[in-house]
mmCIF file of C-alpha atoms in Angstrom:
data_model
loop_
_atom_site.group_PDB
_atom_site.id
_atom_site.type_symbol
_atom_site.label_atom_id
_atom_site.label_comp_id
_atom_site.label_asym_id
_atom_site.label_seq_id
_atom_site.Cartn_x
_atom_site.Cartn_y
_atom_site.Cartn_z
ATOM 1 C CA UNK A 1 15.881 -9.793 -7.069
ATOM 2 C CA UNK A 2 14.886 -10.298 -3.861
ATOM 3 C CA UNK A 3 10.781 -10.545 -2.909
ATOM 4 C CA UNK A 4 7.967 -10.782 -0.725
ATOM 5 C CA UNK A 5 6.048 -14.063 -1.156
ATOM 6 C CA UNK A 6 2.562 -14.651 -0.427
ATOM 7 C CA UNK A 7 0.232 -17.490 -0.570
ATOM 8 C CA UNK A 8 -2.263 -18.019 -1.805
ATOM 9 C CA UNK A 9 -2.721 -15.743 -4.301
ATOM 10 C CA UNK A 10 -5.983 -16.272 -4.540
ATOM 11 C CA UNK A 11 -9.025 -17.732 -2.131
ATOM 12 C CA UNK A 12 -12.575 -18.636 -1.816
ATOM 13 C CA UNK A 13 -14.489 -19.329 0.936
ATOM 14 C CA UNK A 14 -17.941 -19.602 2.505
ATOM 15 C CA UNK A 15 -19.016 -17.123 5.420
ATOM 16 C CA UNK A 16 -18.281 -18.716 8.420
ATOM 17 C CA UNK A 17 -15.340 -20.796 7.303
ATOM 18 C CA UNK A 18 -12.002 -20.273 8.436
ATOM 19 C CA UNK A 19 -8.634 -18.963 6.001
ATOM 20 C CA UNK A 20 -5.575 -18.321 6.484
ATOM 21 C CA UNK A 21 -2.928 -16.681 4.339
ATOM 22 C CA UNK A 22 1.058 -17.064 4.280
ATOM 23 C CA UNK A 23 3.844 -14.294 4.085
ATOM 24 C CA UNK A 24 7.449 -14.592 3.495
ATOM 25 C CA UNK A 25 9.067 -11.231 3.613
ATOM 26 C CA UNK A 26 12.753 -10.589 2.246
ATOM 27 C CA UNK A 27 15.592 -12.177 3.597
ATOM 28 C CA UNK A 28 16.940 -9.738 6.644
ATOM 29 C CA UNK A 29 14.077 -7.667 6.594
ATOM 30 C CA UNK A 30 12.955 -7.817 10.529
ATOM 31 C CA UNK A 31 9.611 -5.488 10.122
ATOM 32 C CA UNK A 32 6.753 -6.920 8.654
ATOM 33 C CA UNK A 33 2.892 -5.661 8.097
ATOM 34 C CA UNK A 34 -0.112 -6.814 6.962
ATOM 35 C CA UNK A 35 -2.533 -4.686 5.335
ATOM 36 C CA UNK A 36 -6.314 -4.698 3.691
ATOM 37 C CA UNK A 37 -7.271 -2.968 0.958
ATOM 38 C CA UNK A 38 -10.560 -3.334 -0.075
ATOM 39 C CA UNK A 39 -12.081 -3.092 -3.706
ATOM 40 C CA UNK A 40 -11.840 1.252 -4.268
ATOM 41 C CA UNK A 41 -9.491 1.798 -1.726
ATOM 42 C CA UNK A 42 -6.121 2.337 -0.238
ATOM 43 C CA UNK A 43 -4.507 -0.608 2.027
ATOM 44 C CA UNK A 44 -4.956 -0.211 5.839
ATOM 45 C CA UNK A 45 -2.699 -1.934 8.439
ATOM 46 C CA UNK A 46 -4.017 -4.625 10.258
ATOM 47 C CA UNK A 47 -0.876 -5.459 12.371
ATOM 48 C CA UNK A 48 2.912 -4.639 12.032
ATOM 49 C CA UNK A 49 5.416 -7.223 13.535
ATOM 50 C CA UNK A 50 9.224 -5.819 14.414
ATOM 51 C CA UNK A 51 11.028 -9.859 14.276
ATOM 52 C CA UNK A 52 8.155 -11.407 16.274
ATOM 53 C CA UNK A 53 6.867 -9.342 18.396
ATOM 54 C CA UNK A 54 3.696 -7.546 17.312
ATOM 55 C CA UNK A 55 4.242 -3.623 17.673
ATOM 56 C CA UNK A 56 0.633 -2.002 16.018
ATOM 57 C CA UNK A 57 -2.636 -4.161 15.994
ATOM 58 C CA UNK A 58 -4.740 -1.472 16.857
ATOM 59 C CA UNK A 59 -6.505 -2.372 13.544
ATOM 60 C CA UNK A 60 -6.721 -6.105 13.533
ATOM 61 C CA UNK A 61 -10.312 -7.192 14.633
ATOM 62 C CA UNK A 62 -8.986 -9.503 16.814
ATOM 63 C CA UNK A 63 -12.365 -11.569 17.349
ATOM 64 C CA UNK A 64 -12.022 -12.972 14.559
ATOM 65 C CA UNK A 65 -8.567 -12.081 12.990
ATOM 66 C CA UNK A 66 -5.352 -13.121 14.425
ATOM 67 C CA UNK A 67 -1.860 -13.195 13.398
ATOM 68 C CA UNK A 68 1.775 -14.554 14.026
ATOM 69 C CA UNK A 69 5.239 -14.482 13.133
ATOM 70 C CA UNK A 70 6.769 -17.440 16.046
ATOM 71 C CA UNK A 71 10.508 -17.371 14.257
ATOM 72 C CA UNK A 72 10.642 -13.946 13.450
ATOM 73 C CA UNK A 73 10.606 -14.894 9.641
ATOM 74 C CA UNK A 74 7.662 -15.550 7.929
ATOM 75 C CA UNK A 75 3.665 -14.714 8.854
ATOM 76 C CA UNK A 76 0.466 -16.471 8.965
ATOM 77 C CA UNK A 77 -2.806 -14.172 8.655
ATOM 78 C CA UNK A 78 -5.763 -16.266 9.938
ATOM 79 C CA UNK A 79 -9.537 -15.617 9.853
ATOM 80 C CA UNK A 80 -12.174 -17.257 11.766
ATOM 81 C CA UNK A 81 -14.786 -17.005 11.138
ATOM 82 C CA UNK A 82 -14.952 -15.222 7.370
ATOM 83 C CA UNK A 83 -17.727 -12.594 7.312
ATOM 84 C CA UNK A 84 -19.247 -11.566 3.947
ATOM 85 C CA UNK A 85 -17.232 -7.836 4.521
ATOM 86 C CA UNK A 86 -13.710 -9.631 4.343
ATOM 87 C CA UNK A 87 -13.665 -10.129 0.828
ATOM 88 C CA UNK A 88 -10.827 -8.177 -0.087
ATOM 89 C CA UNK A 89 -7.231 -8.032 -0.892
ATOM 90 C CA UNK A 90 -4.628 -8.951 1.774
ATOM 91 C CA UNK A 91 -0.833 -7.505 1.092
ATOM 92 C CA UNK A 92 1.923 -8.615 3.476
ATOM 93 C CA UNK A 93 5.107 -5.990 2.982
ATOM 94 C CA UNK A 94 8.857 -5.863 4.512
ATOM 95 C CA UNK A 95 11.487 -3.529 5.178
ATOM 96 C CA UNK A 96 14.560 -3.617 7.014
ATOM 97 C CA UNK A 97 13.839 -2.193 10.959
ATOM 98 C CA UNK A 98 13.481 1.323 11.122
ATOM 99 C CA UNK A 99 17.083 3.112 11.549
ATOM 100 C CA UNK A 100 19.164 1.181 9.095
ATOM 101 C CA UNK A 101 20.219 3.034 5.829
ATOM 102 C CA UNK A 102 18.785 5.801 3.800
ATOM 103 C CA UNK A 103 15.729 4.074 2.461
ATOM 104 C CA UNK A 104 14.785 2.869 6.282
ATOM 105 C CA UNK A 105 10.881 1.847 6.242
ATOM 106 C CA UNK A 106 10.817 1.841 2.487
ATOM 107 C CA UNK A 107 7.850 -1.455 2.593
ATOM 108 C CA UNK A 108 8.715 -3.600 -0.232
ATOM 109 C CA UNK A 109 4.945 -5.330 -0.504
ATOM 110 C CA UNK A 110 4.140 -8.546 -2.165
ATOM 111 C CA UNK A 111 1.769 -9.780 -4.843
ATOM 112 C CA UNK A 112 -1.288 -10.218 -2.101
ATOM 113 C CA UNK A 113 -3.443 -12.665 -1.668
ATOM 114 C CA UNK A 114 -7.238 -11.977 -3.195
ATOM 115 C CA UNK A 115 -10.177 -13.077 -0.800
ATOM 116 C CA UNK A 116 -13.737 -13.982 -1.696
ATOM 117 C CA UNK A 117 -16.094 -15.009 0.731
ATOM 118 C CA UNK A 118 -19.510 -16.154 -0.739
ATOM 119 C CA UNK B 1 -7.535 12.298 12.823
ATOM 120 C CA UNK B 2 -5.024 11.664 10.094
ATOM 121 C CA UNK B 3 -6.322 12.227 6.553
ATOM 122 C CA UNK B 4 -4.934 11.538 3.115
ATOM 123 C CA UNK B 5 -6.742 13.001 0.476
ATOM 124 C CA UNK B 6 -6.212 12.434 -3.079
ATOM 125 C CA UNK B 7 -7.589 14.987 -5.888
ATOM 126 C CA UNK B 8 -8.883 13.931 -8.244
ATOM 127 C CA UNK B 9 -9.845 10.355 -7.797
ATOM 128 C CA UNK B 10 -10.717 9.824 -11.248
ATOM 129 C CA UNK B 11 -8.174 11.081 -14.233
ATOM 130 C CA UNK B 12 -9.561 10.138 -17.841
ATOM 131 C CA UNK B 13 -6.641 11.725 -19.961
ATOM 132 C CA UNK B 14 -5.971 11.826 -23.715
ATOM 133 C CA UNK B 15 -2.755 10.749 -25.494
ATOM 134 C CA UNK B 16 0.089 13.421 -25.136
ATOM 135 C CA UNK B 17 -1.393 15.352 -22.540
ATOM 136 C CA UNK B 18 -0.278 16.816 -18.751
ATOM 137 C CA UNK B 19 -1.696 16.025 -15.924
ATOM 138 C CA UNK B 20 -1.179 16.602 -11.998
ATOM 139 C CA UNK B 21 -2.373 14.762 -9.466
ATOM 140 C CA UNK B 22 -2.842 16.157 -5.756
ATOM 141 C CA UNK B 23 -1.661 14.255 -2.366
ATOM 142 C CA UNK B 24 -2.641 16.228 0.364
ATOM 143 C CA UNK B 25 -2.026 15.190 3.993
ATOM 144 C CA UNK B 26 -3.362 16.692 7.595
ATOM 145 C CA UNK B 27 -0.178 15.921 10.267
ATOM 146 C CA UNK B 28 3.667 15.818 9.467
ATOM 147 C CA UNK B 29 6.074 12.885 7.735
ATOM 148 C CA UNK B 30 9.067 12.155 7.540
ATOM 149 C CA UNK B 31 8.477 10.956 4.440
ATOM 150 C CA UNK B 32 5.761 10.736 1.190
ATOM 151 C CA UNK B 33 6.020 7.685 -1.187
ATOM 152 C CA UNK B 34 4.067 7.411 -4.330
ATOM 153 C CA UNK B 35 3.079 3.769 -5.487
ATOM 154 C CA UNK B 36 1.526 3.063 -8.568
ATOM 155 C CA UNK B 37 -1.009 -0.154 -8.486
ATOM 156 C CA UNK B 38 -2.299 -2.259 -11.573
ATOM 157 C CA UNK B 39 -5.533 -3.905 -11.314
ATOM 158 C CA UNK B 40 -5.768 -6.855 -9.357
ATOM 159 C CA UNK B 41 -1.939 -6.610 -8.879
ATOM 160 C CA UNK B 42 0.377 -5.654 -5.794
ATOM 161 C CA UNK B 43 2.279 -1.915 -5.190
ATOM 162 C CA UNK B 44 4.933 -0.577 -7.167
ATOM 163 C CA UNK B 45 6.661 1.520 -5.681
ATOM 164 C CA UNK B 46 7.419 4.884 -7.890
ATOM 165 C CA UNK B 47 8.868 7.467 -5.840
ATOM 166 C CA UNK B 48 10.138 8.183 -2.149
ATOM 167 C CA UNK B 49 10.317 11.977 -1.148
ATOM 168 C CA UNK B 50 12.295 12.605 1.983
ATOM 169 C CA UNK B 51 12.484 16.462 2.329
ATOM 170 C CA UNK B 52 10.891 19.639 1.737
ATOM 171 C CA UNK B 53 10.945 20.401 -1.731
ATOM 172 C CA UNK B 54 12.334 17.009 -2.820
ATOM 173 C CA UNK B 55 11.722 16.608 -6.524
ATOM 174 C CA UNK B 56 12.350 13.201 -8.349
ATOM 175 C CA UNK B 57 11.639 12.222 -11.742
ATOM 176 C CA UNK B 58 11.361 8.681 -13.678
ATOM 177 C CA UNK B 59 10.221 8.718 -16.824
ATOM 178 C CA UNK B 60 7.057 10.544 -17.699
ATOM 179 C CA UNK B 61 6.240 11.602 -13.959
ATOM 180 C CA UNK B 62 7.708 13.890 -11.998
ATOM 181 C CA UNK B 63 6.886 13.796 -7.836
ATOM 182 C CA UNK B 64 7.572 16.605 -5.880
ATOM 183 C CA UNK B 65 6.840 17.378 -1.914
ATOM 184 C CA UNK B 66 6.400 20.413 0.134
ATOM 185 C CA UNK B 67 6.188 19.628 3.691
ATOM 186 C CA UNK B 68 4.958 23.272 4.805
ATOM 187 C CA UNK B 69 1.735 22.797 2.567
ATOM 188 C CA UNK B 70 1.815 19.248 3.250
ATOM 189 C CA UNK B 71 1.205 18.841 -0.228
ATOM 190 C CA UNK B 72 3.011 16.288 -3.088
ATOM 191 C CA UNK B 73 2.280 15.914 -6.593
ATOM 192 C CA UNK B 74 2.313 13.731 -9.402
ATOM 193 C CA UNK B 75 2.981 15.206 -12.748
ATOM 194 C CA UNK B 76 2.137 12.870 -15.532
ATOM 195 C CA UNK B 77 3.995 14.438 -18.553
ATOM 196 C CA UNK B 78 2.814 13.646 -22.336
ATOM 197 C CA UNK B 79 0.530 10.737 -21.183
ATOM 198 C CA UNK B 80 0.778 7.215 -23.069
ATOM 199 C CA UNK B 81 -1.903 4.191 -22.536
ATOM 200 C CA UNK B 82 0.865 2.389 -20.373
ATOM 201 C CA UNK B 83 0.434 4.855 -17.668
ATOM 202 C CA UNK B 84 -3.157 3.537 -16.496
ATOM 203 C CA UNK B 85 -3.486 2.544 -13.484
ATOM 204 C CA UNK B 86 -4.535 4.099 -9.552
ATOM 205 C CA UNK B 87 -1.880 5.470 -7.860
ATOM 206 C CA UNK B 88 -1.424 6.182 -4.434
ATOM 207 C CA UNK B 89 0.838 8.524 -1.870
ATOM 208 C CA UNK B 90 1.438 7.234 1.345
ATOM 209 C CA UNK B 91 3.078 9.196 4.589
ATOM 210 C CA UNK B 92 4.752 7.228 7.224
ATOM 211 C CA UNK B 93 3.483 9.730 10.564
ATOM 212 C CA UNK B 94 3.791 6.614 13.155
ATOM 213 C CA UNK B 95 6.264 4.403 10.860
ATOM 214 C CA UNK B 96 3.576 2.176 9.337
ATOM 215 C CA UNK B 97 1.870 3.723 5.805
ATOM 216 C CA UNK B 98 -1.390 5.720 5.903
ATOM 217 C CA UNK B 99 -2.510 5.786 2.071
ATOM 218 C CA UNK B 100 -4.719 8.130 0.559
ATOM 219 C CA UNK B 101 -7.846 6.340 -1.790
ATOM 220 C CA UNK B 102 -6.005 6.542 -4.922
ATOM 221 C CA UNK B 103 -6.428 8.329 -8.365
ATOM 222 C CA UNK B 104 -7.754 5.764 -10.796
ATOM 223 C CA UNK B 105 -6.063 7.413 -14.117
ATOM 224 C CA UNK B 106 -7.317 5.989 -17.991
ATOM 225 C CA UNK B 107 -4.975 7.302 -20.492
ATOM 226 C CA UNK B 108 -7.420 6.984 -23.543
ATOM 227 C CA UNK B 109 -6.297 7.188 -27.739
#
């Protein structure tokens, strides 16, 4: 069965220092969105790609957070520098673009990536 | 401003008893997803409910959606241990998921 791959799962890091986390989404899935969902909480976007153009990032704090997707394919999720408020849970998800068959925008997400910043 | 609110956010249940959970949301969807999350794990996805008075069942829980109210629910039938864990609706106003906090829900002996 098809999934969404992240790495790493899991990551610690000193305030200050910078991290960056890697998404794979499903094979033909052209949207792709990164959320945060910190400890008690439900996820929150941070940015939503459509192939590799970025269509929301009204969320990303985009002093220190940035984000790409150069082929289309897979993402990178970088932050520089890590604040002790970062620590939190970063899910990447997929779904096929908007439009295309009855479960359009169903997000398939994948295991996340756990950050710790000490 | 968009809310998603979740009643309660705490569920301690006993063995073998009903339960419903409240998803209540402030502008409209297209559609309401329910995803059910582990700790420390990723989403599951559990239901999607595309139309006013959509009802779908798997199992032990039972979703249903009115889009007038703007209200779903999550019916948790003759509760067993393997159902704890926080679940979570979602509506998709803009395309991208706005969740509610989640119901944190211990099924206890």
């Amino acid at each position: 069965e098809a999934e969404v791959a992240q790495s790493p799962r899991y990551k610690i890091t000193e305030k200050s220092q910078a991290v960056a986390f890697w998404c794979d989404p499903i094979s033909g899935h052209a949207t792709l969105y990164w959320y945060r969902q910190i400890l008690g909480q439900g996820p929150e976007l941070l940015v939503q790609f459509q192939d590799e153009s970025v269509v929301d990032d009204s969320q990303l704090p985009k002093d220190r957070f940035s984000a790409e997707r150069l082929k289309g394919v897979d993402s990178t999720l970088k932050i520089q520098p890590a604040e002790l408020g970062d620590s939190a849970m970063y899910l990447c998800a997929s779904s096929l673009s908007p439009g295309q068959g009855a479960g359009r925008n169903e997000q398939f997400f994948g295991p996340g990536t756990r950050l710790t910043v000490l | 401003e968009l809310k998603v609110e979740q009643n309660p956010l705490f569920l301690s249940m006993q063995e073998g008893k009903n339960y419903t959970i409240y998803c209540n949301y402030s502008t409209t969807s297209d559609r309401l997803y329910w995803y059910r999350q582990d700790p420390g794990k990723s989403l599951e996805s559990l239901f999607v409910l595309l139309s006013n008075g959509a009802v779908k069942q798997e199992g032990r829980l039972m979703a249903s959606l009115d889009t007038k109210a703007r209200l779903s629910t999550l019916h948790i039938t003759a509760a067993v241990h393997d159902l704890s864990a926080t679940y979570f609706c979602a509506v998709t106003p803009l395309g991208n998921l706005i969740f509610g906090k989640g119901t944190k829900l211990s099924v206890k002996p």
